[in-house]
PDB file of C-alpha atoms in Angstrom:
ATOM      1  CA  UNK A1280      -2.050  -3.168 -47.830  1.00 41.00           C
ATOM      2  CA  UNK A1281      -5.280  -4.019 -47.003  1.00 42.00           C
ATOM      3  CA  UNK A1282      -6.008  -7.993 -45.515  1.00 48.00           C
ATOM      4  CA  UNK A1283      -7.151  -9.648 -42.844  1.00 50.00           C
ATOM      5  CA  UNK A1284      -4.095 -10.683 -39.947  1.00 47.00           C
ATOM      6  CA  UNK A1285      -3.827 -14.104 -41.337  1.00 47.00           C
ATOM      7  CA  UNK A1286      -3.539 -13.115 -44.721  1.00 46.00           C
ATOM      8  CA  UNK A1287      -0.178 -10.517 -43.692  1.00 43.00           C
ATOM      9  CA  UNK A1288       1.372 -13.040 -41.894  1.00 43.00           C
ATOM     10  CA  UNK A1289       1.301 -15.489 -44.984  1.00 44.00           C
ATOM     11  CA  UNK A1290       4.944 -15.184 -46.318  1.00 50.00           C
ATOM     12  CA  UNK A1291       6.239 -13.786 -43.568  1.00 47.00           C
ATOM     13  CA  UNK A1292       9.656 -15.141 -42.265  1.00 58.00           C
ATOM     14  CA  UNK A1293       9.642 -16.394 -38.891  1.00 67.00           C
ATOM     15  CA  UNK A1294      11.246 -12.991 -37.500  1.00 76.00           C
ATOM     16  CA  UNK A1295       9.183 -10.786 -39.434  1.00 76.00           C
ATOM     17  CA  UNK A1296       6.241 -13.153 -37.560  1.00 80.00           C
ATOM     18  CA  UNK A1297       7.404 -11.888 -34.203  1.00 80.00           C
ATOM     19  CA  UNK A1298       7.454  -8.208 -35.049  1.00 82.00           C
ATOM     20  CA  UNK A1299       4.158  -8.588 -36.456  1.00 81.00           C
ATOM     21  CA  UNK A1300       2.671 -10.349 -33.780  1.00 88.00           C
ATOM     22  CA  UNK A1301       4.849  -7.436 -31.603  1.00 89.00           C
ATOM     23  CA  UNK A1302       2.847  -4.576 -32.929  1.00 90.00           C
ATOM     24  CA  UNK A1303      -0.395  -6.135 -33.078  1.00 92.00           C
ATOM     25  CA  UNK A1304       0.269  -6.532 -29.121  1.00 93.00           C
ATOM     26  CA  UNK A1305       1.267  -3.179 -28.446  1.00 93.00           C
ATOM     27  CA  UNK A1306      -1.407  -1.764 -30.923  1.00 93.00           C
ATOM     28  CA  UNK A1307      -4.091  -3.642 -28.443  1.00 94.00           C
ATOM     29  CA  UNK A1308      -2.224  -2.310 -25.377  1.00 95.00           C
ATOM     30  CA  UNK A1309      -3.131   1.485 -27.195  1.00 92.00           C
ATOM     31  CA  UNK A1310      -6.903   0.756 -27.237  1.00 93.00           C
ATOM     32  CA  UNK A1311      -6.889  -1.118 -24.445  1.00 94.00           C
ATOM     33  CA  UNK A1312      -4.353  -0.716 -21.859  1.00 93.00           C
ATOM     34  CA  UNK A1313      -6.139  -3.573 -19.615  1.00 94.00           C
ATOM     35  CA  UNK A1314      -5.636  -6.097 -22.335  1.00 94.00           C
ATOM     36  CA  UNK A1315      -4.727  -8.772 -20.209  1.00 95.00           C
ATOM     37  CA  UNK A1316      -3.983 -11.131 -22.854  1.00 95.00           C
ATOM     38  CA  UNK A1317      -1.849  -8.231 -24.487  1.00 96.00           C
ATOM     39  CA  UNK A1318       0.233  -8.311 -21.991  1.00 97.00           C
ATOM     40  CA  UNK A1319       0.943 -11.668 -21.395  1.00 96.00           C
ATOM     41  CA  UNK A1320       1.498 -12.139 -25.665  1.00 96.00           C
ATOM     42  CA  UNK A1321       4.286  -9.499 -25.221  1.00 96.00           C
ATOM     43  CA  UNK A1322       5.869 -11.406 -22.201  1.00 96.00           C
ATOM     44  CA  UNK A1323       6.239 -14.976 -24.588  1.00 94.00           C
ATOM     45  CA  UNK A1324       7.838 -12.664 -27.638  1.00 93.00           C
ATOM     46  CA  UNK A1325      10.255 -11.064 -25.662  1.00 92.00           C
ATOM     47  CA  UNK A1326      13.552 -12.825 -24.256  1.00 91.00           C
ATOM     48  CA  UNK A1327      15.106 -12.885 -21.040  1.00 91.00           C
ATOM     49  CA  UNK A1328      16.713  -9.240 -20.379  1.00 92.00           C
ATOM     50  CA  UNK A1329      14.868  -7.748 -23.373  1.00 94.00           C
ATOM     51  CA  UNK A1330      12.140  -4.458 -22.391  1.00 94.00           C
ATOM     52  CA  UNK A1331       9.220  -3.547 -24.280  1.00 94.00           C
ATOM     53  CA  UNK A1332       8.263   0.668 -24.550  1.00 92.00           C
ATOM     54  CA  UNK A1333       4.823   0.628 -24.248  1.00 92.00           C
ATOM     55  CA  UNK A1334       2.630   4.024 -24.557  1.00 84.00           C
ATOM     56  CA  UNK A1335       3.533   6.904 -21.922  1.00 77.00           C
ATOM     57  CA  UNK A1336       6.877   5.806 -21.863  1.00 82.00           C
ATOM     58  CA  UNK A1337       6.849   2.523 -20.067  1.00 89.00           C
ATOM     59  CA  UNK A1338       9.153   0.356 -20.090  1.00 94.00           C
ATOM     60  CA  UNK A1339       8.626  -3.473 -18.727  1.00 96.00           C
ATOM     61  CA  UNK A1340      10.585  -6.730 -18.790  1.00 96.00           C
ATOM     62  CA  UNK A1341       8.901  -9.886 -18.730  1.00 97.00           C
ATOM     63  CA  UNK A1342       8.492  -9.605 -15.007  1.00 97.00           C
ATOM     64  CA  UNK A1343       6.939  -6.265 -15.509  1.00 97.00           C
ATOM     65  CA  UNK A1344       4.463  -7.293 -18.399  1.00 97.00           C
ATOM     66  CA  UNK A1345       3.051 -10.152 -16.377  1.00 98.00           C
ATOM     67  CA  UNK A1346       2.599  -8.370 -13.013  1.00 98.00           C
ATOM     68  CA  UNK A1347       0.908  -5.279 -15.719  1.00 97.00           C
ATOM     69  CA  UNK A1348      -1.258  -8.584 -16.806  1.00 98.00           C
ATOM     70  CA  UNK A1349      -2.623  -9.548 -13.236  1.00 98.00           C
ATOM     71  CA  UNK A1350      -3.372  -5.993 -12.084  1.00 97.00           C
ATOM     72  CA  UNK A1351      -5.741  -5.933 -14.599  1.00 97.00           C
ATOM     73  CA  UNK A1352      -6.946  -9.417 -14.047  1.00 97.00           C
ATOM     74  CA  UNK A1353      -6.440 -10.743 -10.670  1.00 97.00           C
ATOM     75  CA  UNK A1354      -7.624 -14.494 -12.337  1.00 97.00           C
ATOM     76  CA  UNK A1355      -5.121 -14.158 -14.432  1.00 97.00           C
ATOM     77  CA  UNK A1356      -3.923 -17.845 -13.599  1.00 98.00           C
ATOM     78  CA  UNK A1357      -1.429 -18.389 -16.663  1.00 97.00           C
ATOM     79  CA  UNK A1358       0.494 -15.144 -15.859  1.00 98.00           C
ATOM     80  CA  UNK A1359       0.424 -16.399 -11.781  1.00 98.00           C
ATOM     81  CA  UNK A1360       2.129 -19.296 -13.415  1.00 98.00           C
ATOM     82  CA  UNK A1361       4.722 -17.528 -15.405  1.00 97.00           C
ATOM     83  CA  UNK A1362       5.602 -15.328 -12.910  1.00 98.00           C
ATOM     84  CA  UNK A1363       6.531 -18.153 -10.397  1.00 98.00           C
ATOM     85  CA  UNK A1364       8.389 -20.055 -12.721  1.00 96.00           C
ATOM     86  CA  UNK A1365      10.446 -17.080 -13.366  1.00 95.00           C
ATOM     87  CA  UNK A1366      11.747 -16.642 -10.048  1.00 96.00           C
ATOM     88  CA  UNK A1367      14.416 -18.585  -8.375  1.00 93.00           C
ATOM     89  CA  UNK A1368      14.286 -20.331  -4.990  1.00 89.00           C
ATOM     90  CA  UNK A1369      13.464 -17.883  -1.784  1.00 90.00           C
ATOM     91  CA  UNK A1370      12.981 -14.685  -4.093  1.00 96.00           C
ATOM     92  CA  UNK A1371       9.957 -13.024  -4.207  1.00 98.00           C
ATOM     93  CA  UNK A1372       7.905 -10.475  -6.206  1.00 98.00           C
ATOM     94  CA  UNK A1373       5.910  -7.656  -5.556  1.00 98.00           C
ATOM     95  CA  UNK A1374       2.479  -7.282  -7.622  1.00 98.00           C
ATOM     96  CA  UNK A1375       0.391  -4.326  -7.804  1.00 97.00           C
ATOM     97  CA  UNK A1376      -2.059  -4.816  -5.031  1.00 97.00           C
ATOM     98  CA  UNK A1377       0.661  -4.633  -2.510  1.00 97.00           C
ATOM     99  CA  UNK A1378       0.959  -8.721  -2.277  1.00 97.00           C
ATOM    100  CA  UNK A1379       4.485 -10.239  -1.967  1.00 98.00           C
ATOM    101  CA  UNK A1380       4.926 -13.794  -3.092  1.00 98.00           C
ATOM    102  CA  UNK A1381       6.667 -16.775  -3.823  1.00 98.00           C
ATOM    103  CA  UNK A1382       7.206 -18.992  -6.312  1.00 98.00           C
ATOM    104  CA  UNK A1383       4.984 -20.989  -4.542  1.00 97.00           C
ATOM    105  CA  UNK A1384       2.631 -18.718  -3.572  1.00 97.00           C
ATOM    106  CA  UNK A1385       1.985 -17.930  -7.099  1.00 98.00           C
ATOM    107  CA  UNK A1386       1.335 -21.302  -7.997  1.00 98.00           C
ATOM    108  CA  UNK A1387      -1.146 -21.486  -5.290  1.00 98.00           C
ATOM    109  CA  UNK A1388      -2.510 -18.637  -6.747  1.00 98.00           C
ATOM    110  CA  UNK A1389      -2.485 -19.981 -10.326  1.00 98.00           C
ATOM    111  CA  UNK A1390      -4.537 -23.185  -9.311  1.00 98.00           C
ATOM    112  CA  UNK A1391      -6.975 -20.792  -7.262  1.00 98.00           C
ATOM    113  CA  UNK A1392      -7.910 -19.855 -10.357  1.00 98.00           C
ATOM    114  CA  UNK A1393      -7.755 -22.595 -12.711  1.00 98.00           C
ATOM    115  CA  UNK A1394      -8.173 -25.445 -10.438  1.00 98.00           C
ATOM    116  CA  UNK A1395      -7.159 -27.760 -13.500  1.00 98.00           C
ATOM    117  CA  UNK A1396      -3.785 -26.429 -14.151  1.00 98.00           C
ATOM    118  CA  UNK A1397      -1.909 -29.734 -14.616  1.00 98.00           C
ATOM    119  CA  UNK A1398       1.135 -27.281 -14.532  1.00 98.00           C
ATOM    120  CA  UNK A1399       0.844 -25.565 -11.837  1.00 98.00           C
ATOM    121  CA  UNK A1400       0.730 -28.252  -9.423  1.00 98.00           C
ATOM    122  CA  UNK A1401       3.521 -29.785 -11.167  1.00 98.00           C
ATOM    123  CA  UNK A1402       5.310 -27.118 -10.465  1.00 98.00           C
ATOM    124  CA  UNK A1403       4.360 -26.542  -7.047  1.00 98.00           C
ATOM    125  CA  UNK A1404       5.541 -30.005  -6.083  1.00 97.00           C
ATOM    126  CA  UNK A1405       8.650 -29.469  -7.311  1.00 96.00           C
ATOM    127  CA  UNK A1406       8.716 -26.390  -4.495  1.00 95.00           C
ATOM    128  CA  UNK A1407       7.524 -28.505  -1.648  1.00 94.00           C
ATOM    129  CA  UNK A1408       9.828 -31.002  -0.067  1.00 93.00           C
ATOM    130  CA  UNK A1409       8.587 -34.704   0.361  1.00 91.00           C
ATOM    131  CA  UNK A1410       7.679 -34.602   4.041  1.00 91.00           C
ATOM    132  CA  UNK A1411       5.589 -31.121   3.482  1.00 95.00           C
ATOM    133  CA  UNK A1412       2.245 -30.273   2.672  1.00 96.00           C
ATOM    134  CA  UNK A1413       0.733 -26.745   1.275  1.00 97.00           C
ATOM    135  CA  UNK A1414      -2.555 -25.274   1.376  1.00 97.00           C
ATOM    136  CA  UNK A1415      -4.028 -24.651  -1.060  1.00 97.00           C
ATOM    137  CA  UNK A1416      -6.832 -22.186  -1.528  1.00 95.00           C
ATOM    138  CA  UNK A1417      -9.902 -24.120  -1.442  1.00 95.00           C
ATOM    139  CA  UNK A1418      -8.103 -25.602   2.107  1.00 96.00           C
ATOM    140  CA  UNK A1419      -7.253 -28.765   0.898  1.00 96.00           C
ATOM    141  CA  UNK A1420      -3.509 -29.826   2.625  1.00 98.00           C
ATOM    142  CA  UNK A1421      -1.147 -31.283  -0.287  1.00 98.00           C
ATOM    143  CA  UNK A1422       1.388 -33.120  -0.154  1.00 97.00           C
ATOM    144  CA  UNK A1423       4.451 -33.674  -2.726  1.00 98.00           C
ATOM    145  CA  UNK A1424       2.815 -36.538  -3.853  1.00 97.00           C
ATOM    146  CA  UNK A1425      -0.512 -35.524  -3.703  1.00 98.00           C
ATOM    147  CA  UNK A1426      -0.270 -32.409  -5.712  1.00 98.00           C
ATOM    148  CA  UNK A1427       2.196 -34.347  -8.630  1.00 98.00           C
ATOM    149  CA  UNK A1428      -1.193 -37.165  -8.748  1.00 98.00           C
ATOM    150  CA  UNK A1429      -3.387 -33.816  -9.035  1.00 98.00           C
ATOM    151  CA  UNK A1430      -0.743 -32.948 -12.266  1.00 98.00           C
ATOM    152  CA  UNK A1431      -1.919 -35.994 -13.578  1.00 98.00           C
ATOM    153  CA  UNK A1432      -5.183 -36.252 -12.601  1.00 98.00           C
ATOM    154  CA  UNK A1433      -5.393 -32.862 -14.820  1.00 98.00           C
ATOM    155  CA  UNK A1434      -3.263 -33.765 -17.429  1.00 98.00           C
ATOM    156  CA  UNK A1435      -3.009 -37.668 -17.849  1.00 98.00           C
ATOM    157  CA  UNK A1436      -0.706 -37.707 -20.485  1.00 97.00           C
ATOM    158  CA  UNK A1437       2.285 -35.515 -19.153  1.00 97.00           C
ATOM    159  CA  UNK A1438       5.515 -37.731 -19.137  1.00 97.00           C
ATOM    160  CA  UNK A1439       6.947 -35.763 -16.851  1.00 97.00           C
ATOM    161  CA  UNK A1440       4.403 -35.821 -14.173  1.00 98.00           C
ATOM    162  CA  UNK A1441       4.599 -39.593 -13.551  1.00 98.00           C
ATOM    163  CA  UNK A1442       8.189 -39.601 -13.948  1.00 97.00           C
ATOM    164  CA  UNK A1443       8.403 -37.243 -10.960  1.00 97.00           C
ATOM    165  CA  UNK A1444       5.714 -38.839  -9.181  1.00 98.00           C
ATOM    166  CA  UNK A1445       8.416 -41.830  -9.855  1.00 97.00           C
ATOM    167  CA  UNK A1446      11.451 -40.664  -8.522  1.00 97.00           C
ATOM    168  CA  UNK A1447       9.516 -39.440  -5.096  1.00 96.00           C
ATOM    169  CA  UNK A1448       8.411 -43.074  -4.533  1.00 96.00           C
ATOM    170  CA  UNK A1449      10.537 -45.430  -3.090  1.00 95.00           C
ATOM    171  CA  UNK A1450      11.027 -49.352  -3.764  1.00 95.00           C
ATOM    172  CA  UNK A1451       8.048 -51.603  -2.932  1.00 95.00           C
ATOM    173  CA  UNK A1452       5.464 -48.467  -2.578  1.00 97.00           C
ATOM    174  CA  UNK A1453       2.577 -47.665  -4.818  1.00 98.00           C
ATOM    175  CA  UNK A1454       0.077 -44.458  -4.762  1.00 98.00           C
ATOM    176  CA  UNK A1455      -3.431 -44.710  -5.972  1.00 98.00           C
ATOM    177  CA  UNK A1456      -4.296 -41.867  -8.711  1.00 98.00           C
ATOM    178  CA  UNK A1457      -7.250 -40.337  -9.496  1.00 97.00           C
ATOM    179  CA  UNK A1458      -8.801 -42.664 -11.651  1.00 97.00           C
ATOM    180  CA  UNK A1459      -8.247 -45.346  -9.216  1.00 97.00           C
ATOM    181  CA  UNK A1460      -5.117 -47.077 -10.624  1.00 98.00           C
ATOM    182  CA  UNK A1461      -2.485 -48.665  -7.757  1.00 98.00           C
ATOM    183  CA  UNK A1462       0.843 -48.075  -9.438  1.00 98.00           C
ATOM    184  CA  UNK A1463       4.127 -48.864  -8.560  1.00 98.00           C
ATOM    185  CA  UNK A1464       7.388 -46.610  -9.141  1.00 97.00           C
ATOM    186  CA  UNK A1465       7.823 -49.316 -12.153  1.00 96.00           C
ATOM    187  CA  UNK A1466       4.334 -48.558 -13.175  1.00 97.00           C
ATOM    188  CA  UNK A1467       5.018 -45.044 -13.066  1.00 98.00           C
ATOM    189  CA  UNK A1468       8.050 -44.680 -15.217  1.00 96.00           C
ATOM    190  CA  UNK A1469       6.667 -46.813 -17.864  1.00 96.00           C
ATOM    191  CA  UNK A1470       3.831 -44.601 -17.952  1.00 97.00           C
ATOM    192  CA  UNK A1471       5.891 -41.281 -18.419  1.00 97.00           C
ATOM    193  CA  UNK A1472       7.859 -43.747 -21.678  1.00 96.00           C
ATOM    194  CA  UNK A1473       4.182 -44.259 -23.574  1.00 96.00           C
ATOM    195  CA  UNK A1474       3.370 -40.643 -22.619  1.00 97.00           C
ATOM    196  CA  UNK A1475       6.643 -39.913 -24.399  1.00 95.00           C
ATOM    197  CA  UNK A1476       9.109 -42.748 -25.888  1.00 92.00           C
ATOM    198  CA  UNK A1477      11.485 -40.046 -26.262  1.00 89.00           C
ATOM    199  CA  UNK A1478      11.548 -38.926 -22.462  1.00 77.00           C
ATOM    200  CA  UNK A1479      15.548 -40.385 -22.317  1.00 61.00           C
ATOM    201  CA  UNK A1480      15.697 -39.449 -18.512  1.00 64.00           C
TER     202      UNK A1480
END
């Protein structure tokens, strides 16, 4: 029947949702096969293991449908972000330009081009150890520490960035943040409890 996307969905059961919101990807994909955002949609509806057929036979994982994403958006900073955390430590992927990368080097990647992606260099500091630094694009030399007080610079209220920031600082030290504060590893961890009371790390 006839109806606007919204109006369809009303009703719907949550599985009848996600094929829905399955065609309505791939339908894009037909008119559009650079659909960037297409591509990445598929990649969140489909589980780990699970393919997608897409037009001329294709058939992608989630890997696939996020590499598919960035070859037709080299910005694509979100699908950079994916990508890394879907690889484990010392593999790498191949995109379609020919670049091989890292988990790392696709979060470097990912804050190239969203240089506010509290994720990202959350994420990234969890791949650096505490007496490295990375460069990052723009040149700048991070450290651990430096890039989890850029998480929260970007993101102030993510629990999880001050209670890693936390556990990387030792007993008597403090780190100045972006907005000037001097906290302590104390400091810290009660920050990441009123950013969540439920954090029970």
């Amino acid at each position: 029947r006839g109806g606007t996307a919204d109006e369809l969905v009303v009703g719907l059961q949550p599985e009848a949702c996600l094929r829905f919101a399955l065609v309505l990807y791939l339908e894009a994909l037909k008119r559009d096969e650079s659909h960037r955002a297409a591509y990445i949609g598929l990649c969140a509806l489909i589980r780990d293991g699970e393919t997608v057929q897409l037009d001329g036979n294709r058939t992608l994982n989630k890997r696939g449908l996020l590499i598919e994403a960035i070859r037709h958006d080299a910005q694509a900073s979100y699908a950079y972000f994916e990508l890394g955390s879907g690889l484990a430590a010392g593999e790498t992927v191949k995109l379609a330009d020919g670049r091989i990368l890292t988990a790392r080097g696709l979060y470097v990647q990912a804050i190239r081009h969203d240089p506010s992606f509290s994720l990202a260099y959350l994420s990234l500091g969890c791949c650096v150890g505490p007496d490295e630094a990375i460069q990052l694009a723009d040149g700048r030399m991070l450290s651990q520490r430096d890039l989890y007080v850029e998480a929260i610079r970007w993101d102030p209220h993510s629990s999880l960035s001050f209670q890693v920031l936390g556990v990387v600082l030792e007993i008597g030290e403090t780190v100045r943040l972006s907005d000037g504060r001097v906290l302590s590893k104390q400091d810290l961890f009660v920050e990441a409890l009123r950013c969540d009371p439920d954090n029970a790390w």
